[in-house]
XYZ file of C-alpha atoms in Angstrom:
551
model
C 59.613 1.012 10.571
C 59.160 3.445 7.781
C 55.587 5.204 7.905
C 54.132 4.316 5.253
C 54.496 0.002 6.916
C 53.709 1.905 10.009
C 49.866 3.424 8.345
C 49.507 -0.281 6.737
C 49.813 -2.155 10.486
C 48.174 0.887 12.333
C 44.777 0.349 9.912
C 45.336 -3.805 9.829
C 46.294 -3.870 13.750
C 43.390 -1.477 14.727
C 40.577 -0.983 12.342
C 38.151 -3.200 13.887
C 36.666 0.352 15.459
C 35.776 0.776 12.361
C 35.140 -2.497 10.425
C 34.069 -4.466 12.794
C 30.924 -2.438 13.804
C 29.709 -2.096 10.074
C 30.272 1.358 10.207
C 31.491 2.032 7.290
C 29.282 5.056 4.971
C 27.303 5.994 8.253
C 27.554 9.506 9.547
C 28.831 10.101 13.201
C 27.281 9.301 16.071
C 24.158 8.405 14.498
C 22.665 5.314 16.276
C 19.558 3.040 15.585
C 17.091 1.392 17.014
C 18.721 -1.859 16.738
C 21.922 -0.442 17.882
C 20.015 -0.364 21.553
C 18.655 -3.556 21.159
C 21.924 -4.997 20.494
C 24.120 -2.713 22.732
C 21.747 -1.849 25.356
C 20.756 -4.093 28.898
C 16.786 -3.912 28.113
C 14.137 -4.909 30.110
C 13.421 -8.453 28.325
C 17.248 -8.731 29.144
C 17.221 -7.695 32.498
C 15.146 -9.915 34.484
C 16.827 -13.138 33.626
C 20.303 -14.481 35.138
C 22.160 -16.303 32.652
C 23.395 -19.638 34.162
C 23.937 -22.316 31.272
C 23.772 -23.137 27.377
C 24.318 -26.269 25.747
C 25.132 -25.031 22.294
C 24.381 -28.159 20.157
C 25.054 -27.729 16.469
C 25.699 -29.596 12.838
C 28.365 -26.993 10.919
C 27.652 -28.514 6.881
C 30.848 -27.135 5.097
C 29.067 -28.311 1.849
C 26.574 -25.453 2.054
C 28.083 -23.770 4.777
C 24.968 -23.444 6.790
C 24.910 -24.061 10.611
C 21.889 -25.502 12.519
C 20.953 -27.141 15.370
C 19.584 -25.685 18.962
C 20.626 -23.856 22.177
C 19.467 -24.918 25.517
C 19.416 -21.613 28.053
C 19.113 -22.004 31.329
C 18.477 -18.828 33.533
C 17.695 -17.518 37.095
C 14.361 -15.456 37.831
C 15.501 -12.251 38.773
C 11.741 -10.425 38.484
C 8.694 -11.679 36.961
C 8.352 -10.904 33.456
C 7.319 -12.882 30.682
C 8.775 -11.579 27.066
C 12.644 -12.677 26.691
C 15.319 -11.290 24.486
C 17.192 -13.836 22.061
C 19.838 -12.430 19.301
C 20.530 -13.563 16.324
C 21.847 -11.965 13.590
C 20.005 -11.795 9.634
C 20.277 -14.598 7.794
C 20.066 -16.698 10.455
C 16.553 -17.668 12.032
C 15.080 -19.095 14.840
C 12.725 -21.753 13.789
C 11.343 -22.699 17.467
C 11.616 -22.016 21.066
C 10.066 -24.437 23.633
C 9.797 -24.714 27.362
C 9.246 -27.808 29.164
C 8.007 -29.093 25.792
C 5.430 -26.344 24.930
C 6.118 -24.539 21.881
C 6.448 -20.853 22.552
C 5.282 -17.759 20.522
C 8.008 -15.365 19.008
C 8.792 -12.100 17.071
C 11.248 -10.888 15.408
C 12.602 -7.285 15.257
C 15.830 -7.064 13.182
C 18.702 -9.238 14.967
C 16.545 -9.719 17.933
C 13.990 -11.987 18.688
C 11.348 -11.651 21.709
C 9.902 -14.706 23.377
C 6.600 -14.793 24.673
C 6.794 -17.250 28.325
C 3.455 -18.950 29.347
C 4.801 -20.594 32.196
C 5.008 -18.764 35.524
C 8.613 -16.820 36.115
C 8.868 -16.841 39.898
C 11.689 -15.130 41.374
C 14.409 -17.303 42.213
C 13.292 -20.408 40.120
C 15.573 -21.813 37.504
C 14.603 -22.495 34.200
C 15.146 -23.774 30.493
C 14.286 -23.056 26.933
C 15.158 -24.450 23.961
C 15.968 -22.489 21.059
C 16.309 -24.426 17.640
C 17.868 -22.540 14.437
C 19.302 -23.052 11.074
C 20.860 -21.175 7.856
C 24.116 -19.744 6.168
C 25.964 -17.246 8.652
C 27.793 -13.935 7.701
C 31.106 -15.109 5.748
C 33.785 -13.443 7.476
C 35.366 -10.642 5.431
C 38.181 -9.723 7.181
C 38.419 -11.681 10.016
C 38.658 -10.901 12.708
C 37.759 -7.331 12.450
C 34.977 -8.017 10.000
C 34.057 -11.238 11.504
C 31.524 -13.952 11.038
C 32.544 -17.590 9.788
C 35.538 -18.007 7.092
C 35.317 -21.398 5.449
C 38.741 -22.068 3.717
C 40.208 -24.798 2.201
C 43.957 -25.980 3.500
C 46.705 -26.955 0.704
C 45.326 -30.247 0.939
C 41.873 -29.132 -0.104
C 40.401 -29.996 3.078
C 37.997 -27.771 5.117
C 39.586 -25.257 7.211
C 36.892 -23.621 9.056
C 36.764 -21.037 12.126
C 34.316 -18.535 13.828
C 35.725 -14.330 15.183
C 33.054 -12.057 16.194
C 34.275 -9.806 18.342
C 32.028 -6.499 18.279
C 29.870 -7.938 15.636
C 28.577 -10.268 18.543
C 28.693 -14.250 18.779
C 24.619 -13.915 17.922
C 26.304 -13.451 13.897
C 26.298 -17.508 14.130
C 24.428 -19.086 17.353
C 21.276 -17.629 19.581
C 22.175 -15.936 22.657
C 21.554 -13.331 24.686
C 24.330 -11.054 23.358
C 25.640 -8.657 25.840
C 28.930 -8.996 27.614
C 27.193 -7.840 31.146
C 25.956 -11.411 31.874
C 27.791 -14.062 31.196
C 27.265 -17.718 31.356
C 28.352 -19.759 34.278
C 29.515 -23.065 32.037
C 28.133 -24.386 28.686
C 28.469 -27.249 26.722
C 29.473 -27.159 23.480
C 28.957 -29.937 20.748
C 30.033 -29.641 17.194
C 28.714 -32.045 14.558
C 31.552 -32.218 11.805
C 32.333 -34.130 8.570
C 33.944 -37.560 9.590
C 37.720 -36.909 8.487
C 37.518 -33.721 9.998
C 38.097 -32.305 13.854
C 36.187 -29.181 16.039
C 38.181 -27.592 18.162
C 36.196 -25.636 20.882
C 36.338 -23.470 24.237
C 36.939 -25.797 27.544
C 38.074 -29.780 27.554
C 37.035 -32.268 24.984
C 34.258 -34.553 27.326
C 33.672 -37.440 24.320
C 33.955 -37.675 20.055
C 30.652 -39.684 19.886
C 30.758 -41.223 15.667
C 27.680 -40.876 13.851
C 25.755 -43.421 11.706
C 26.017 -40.775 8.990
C 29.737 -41.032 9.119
C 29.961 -37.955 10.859
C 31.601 -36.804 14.572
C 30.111 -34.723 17.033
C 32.677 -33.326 19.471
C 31.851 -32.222 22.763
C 33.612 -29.715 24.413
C 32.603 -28.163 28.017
C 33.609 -25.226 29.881
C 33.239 -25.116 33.300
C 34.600 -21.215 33.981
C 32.404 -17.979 32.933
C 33.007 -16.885 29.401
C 31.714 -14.011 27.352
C 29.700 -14.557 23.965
C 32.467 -13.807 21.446
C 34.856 -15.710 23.179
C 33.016 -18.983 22.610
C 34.340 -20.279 19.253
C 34.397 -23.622 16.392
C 37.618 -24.274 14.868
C 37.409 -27.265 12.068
C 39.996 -28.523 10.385
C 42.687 -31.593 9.449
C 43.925 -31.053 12.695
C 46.451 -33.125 14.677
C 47.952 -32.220 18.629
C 50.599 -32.380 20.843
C 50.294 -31.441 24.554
C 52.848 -30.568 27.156
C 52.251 -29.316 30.596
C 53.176 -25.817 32.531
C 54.654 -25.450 36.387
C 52.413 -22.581 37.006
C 51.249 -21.082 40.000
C 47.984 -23.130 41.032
C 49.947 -26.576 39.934
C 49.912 -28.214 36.363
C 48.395 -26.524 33.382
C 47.233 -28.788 30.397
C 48.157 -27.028 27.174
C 47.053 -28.234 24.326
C 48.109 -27.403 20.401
C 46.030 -28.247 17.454
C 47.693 -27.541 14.151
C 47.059 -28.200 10.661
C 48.889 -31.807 9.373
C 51.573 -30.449 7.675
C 52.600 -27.360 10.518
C 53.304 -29.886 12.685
C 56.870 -29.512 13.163
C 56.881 -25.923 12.720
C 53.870 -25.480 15.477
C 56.369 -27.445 17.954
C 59.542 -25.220 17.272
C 57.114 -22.095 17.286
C 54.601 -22.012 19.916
C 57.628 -22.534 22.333
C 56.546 -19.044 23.075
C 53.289 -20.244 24.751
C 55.171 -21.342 27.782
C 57.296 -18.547 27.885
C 54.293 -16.181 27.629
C 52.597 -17.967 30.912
C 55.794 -18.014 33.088
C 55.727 -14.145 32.348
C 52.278 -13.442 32.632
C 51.627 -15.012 35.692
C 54.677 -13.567 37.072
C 52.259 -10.106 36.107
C 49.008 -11.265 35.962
C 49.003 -13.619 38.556
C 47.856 -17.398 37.621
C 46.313 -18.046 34.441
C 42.572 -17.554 35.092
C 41.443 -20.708 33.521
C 43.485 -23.988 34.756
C 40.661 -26.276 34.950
C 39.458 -25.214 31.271
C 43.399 -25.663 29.990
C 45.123 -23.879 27.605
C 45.042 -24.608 24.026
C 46.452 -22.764 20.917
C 44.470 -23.656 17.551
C 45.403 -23.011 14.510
C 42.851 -21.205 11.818
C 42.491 -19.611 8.701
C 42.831 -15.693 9.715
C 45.347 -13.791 12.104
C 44.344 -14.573 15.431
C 41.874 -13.786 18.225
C 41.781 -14.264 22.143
C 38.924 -17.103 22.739
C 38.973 -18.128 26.298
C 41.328 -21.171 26.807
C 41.265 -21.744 22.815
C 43.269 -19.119 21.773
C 43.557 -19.005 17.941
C 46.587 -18.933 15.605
C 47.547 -17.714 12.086
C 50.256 -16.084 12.215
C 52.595 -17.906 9.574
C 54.856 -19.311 12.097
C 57.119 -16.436 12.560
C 57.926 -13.715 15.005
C 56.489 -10.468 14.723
C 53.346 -9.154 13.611
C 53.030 -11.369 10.494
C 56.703 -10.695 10.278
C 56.923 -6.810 11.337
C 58.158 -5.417 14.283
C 54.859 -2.896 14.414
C 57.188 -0.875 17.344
C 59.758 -0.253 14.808
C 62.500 -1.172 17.622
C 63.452 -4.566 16.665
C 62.017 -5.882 19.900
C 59.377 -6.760 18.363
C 60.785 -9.341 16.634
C 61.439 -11.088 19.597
C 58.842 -12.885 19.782
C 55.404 -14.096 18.179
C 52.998 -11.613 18.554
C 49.844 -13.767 18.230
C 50.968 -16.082 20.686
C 51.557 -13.100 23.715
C 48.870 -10.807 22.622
C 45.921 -12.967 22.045
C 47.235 -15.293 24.953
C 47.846 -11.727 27.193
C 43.603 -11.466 26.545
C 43.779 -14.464 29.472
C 43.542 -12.316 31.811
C 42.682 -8.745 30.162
C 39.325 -9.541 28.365
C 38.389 -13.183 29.437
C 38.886 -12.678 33.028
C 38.125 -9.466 33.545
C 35.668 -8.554 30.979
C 33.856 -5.131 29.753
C 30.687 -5.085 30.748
C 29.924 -2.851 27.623
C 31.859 -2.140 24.728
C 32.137 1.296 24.387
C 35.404 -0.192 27.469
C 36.796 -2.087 24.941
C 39.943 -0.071 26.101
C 40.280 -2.407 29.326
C 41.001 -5.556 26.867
C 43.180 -3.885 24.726
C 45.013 -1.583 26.528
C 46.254 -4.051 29.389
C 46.564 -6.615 26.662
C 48.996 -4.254 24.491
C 50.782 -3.491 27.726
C 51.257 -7.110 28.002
C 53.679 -6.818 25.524
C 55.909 -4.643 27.028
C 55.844 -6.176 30.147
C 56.492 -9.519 28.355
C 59.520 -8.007 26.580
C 60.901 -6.843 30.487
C 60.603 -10.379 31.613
C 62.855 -11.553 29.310
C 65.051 -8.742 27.756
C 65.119 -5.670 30.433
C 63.090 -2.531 31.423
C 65.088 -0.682 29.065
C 63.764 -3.237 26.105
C 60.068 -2.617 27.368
C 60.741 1.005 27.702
C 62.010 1.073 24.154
C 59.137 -0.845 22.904
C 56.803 0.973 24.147
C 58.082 4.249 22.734
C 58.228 2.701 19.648
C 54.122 1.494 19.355
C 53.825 5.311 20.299
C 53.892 6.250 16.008
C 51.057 3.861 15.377
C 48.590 6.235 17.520
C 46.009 8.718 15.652
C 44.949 11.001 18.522
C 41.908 11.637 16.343
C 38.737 10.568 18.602
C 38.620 9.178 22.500
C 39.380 5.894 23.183
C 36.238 5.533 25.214
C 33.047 4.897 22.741
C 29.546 4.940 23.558
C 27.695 3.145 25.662
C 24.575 0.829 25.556
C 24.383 0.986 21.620
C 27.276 -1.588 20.934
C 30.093 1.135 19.913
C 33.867 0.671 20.743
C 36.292 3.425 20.411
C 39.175 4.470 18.749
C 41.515 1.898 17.868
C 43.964 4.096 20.014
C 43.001 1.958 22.571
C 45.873 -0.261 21.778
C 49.489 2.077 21.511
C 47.586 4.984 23.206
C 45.985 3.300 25.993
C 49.222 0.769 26.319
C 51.170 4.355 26.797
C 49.017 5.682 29.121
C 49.217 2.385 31.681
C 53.051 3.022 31.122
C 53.004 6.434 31.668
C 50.586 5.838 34.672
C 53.354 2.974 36.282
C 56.278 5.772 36.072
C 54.213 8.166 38.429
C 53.662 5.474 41.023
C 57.832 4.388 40.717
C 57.402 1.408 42.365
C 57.523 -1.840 40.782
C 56.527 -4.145 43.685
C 53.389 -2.179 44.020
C 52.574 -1.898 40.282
C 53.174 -5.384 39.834
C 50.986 -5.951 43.205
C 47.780 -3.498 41.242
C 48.081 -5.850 38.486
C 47.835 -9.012 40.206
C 45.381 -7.621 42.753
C 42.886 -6.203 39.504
C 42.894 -10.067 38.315
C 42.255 -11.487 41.309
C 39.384 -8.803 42.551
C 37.796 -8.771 39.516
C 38.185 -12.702 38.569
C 35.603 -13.965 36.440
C 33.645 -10.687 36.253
C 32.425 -7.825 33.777
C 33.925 -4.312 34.899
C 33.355 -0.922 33.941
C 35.846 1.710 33.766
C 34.888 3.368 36.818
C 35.469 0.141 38.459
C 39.462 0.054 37.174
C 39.896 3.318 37.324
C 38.533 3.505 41.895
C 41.027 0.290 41.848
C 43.846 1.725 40.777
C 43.674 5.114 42.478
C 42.448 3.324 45.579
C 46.068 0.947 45.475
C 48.210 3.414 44.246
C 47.175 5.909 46.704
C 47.362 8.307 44.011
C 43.978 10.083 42.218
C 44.686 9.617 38.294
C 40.962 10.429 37.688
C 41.876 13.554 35.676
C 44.690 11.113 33.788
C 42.069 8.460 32.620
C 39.759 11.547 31.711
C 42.548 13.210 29.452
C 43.487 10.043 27.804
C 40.312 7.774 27.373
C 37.815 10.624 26.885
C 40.291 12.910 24.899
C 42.388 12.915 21.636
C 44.630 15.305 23.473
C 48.290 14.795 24.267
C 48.971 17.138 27.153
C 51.437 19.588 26.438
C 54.312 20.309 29.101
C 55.015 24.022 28.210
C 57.743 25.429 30.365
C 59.920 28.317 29.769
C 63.548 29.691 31.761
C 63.481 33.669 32.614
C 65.352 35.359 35.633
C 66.371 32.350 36.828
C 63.507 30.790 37.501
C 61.812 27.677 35.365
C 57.908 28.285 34.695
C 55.926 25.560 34.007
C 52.130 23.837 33.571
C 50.092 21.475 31.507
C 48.098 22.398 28.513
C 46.386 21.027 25.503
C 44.154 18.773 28.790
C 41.371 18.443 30.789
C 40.559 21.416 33.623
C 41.932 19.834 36.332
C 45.175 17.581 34.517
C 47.545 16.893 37.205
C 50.198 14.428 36.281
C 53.270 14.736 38.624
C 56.285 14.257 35.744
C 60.137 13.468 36.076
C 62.034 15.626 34.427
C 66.073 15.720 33.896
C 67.146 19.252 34.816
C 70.836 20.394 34.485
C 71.971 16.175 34.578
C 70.052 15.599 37.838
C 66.795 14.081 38.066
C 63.713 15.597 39.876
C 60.060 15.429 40.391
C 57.501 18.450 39.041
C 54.205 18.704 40.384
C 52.530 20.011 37.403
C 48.853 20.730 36.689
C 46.978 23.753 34.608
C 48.225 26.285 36.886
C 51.560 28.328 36.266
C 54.587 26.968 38.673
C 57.855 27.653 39.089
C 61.231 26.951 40.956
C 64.763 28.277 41.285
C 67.310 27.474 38.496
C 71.371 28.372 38.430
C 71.070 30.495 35.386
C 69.322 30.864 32.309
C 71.069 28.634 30.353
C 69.215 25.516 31.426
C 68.548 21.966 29.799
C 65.627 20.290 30.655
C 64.480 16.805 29.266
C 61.654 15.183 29.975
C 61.499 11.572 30.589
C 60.771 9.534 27.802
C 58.621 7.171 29.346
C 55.661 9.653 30.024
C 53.604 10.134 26.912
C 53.151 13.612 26.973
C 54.622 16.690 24.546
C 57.273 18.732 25.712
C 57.232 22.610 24.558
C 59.951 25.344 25.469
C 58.710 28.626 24.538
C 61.486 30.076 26.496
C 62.120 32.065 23.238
């Protein structure tokens, strides 16, 4: 891949930590008040356990506005009476009730605070009703710059789909829109034009046909799911089905394409079942067999919504058609498909609790790839790859944003943080075990929001190795440690700099054709050599720089 294709992927593959938040014009670091409301766990957050919604809605394509109501159900965690609902400008609330009683409400910005009458007693379960209505952000460049795209397909039919990652799912529905609590199950019914078909999170329960000529489809999902991952797909959509021999039994998988991609989707998105065979293999089972898996197709590149993954892609291997690792690998397979299916288990099971960990979905997801590419082609192939995804990185801020005001980090979260697992396996040179710490994080952490601490204390704890001072260098540093060594006298000198204070990365090195093991940290070492004309190379597969100043 020449670099100037390489700068056009690196800002299309990874500027949503830019785009996404808005950020665009605003000086550094400079939060607002609604950047805590949205990004923070407040107090009219904090006393309520999300349980349920039944997101009930009519999607109008001819004015492209979106109405209808949300039923919450939550668990009393303390008494309070003031609850937080989001939703995002233009949208409005237009009434909240409670066992039938209107309730009061303000607005401040994209969040809107309840006012309870009834009595919140710990440990009772209750409901609200929240009705809404009006014309949601248009996508602009979905799905970085999310919101709703409404498209027309060659046919001039509606083509219609939600992606609002980072932006939050509160951009289109009222919710309460932080990843910590998720919901238990929700229902999920779509009112659509009659000739047209909603494709949603979970199984399809009924198409009930209005006396307006219209269909509402219900779709229900019986597994935990974050806010962003819940998602309407509309479209002239026909499916085929097949089912997978996976781990816990038979997994429904389900394709909905547009009409005429028919018998390209069936040729294609033979990489579905390849992807599961290898990612449980990894992973462990696919987190969501009683919710299935289906692939949709829609009118931007793709995004990872629990057990309705979405599709646009063109149809062909690659990143629309690149190899983005520059290795030819790449082109092995379709990248949509394996990364945005790889979220499965990195971002819908195991799920950041805040944003500013975005790195734990797309870090293990971009790693996905390269494991993906050894099931099928070699460790050498993966090892390749992965090298290759190494020119898209920018080393210019940490990977780790900031927390409780809705911030991700840099977009090195993909090749960086995908090199840094890598790197990370090659110290621990033991592929039963690695393979073991992947498929024991997914089933530890099933179903639940993490925070980094919480990966980090699980892999040191399995490895039996402390990589605390690894994570620090490469999640909360632009830094690429430096090997500097030098050969004087004999003797090879040797430590770590351009890191952290207390970097200590063990590293494999190839010294006069034989293979050893350095212990290397901040602090000078050194060892015996033959003479002083000595070849070291360092292995590949660690993503640090290598500096002889022997001269």
């Amino acid at each position: 891949m020449n670099k100037h294709l390489a700068g056009i992927l690196t800002a299309f593959l990874f500027g949503c930590s830019v785009n996404a938040q808005g950020l665009l014009g605003k000086s550094e670091n400079v939060f607002t008040h609604q950047d805590t409301l949205r990004g923070s766990i407040t107090k009219e957050r904090a006393w309520w356990d999300l349980k349920y919604y039944h997101l009930d809605i009519k999607v109008n394509p001819a004015n492209r506005t979106i109405s209808g109501s949300n039923t919450v159900r939550y668990t009393v965690l303390t008494e309070c009476n003031r609850m937080q609902i989001d939703l995002q400008e233009p949208m409005n609330i237009t009434k909240v009730t409670q066992n039938g009683k209107e309730l009061k409400f303000e607005r401040d910005g994209n969040a809107f605070f309840i006012t309870l009458t009834e009595n919140q007693k710990i440990g009772e379960t209750k409901e609200i009703v929240v009705s809404f209505s009006g014309v949601p952000k248009e996508a602009v460049r979905p799905p970085w710059d999310g919101g709703i795209t409404w498209q027309k397909d060659k046919n001039g039919k509606d083509f219609i789909a939600s992606s609002c990652q980072g932006l939050g799912a509160s951009v289109w529905w009222p919710c309460k829109d932080h990843m910590y609590d998720e919901v238990d199950n929700m229902l999920i019914s779509v009112n659509v034009p009659g000739h047209l078909t909603d494709v949603s999170n979970g199984r399809l329960q009924s198409v009930k046909k209005q006396k307006d000529g219209t269909k509402t489809f219900n779709w229900y999902v019986s597994n935990p799911i974050n806010n962003y991952g819940v998602n309407i797909n509309i479209g002239d959509y026909v499916n085929f089905s097949e089912k997978f021999k996976g781990e816990k039994g038979d997994l429904d998988c389900s394709y909905y394409v547009l009409r005429d991609n028919l018998a390209k989707a069936k040729e294609q998105f033979k990489d579905a079942p390849k992807m599961l065979k290898a990612f449980e293999n990894w992973f462990g089972p696919y987190p969501f067999y009683e919710d299935s898996y289906k692939l949709v197709e829609v009118p931007y590149l793709g995004m990872e919504h629990q057990s309705s993954v979405t599709y646009g892609n063109n149809y062909q291997n690659g990143h629309n058609g690149h190899d983005i690792s520059g290795t030819g690998w790449g082109l092995k397979f379709d990248y949509i498909i394996i990364h945005e299916s790889g979220h499965e288990w990195f971002a819908n099971n195991i799920t950041y609790k805040d944003i500013a960990d975005m790195w734990i979905h797309e870090s293990f997801t971009t790693y996905s790839e390269i494991l993906f590419i050894e099931y099928y082609y070699g460790k050498d192939a993966a090892n390749e790859y992965a090298r290759g995804i190494r020119k898209m990185i920018s080393n210019k801020e940490p990977i780790i944003g900031h927390y409780d005001v809705n911030r991700e980090g840099s977009g090195d979260m993909y090749p960086k943080g995908a090199n840094m697992i890598h790197t990370i396996r090659q110290v621990i040179n033991d592929d039963a075990k690695w393979k073991s710490i992947l498929r024991g994080m997914n089933k530890t952490f099933y179903h639940q929001t993490v925070t980094t601490k919480q990966i980090e204390d699980f892999i040191n704890k399995e490895s039996g190795i402390d990589f605390s001072s690894v994570f620090d260098q490469y999640l909360r540093t632009p830094q690429v440690p430096t090997f500097e060594y030098y050969f004087k006298d004999k003797k090879l000198a040797y430590h770590w700099i351009n890191c952290v204070g207390n970097f200590d990365l063990p590293l494999k090195v190839t010294l006069n054709g034989k293979e050893i093991w350095l212990k290397v940290n901040t602090d000078w070492h050194a060892i015996d050599v033959d003479s002083d004309t000595t070849s070291l190379v360092v292995d590949k597969n660690f993503y640090v720089i290598e500096s002889n100043i022997s001269n």
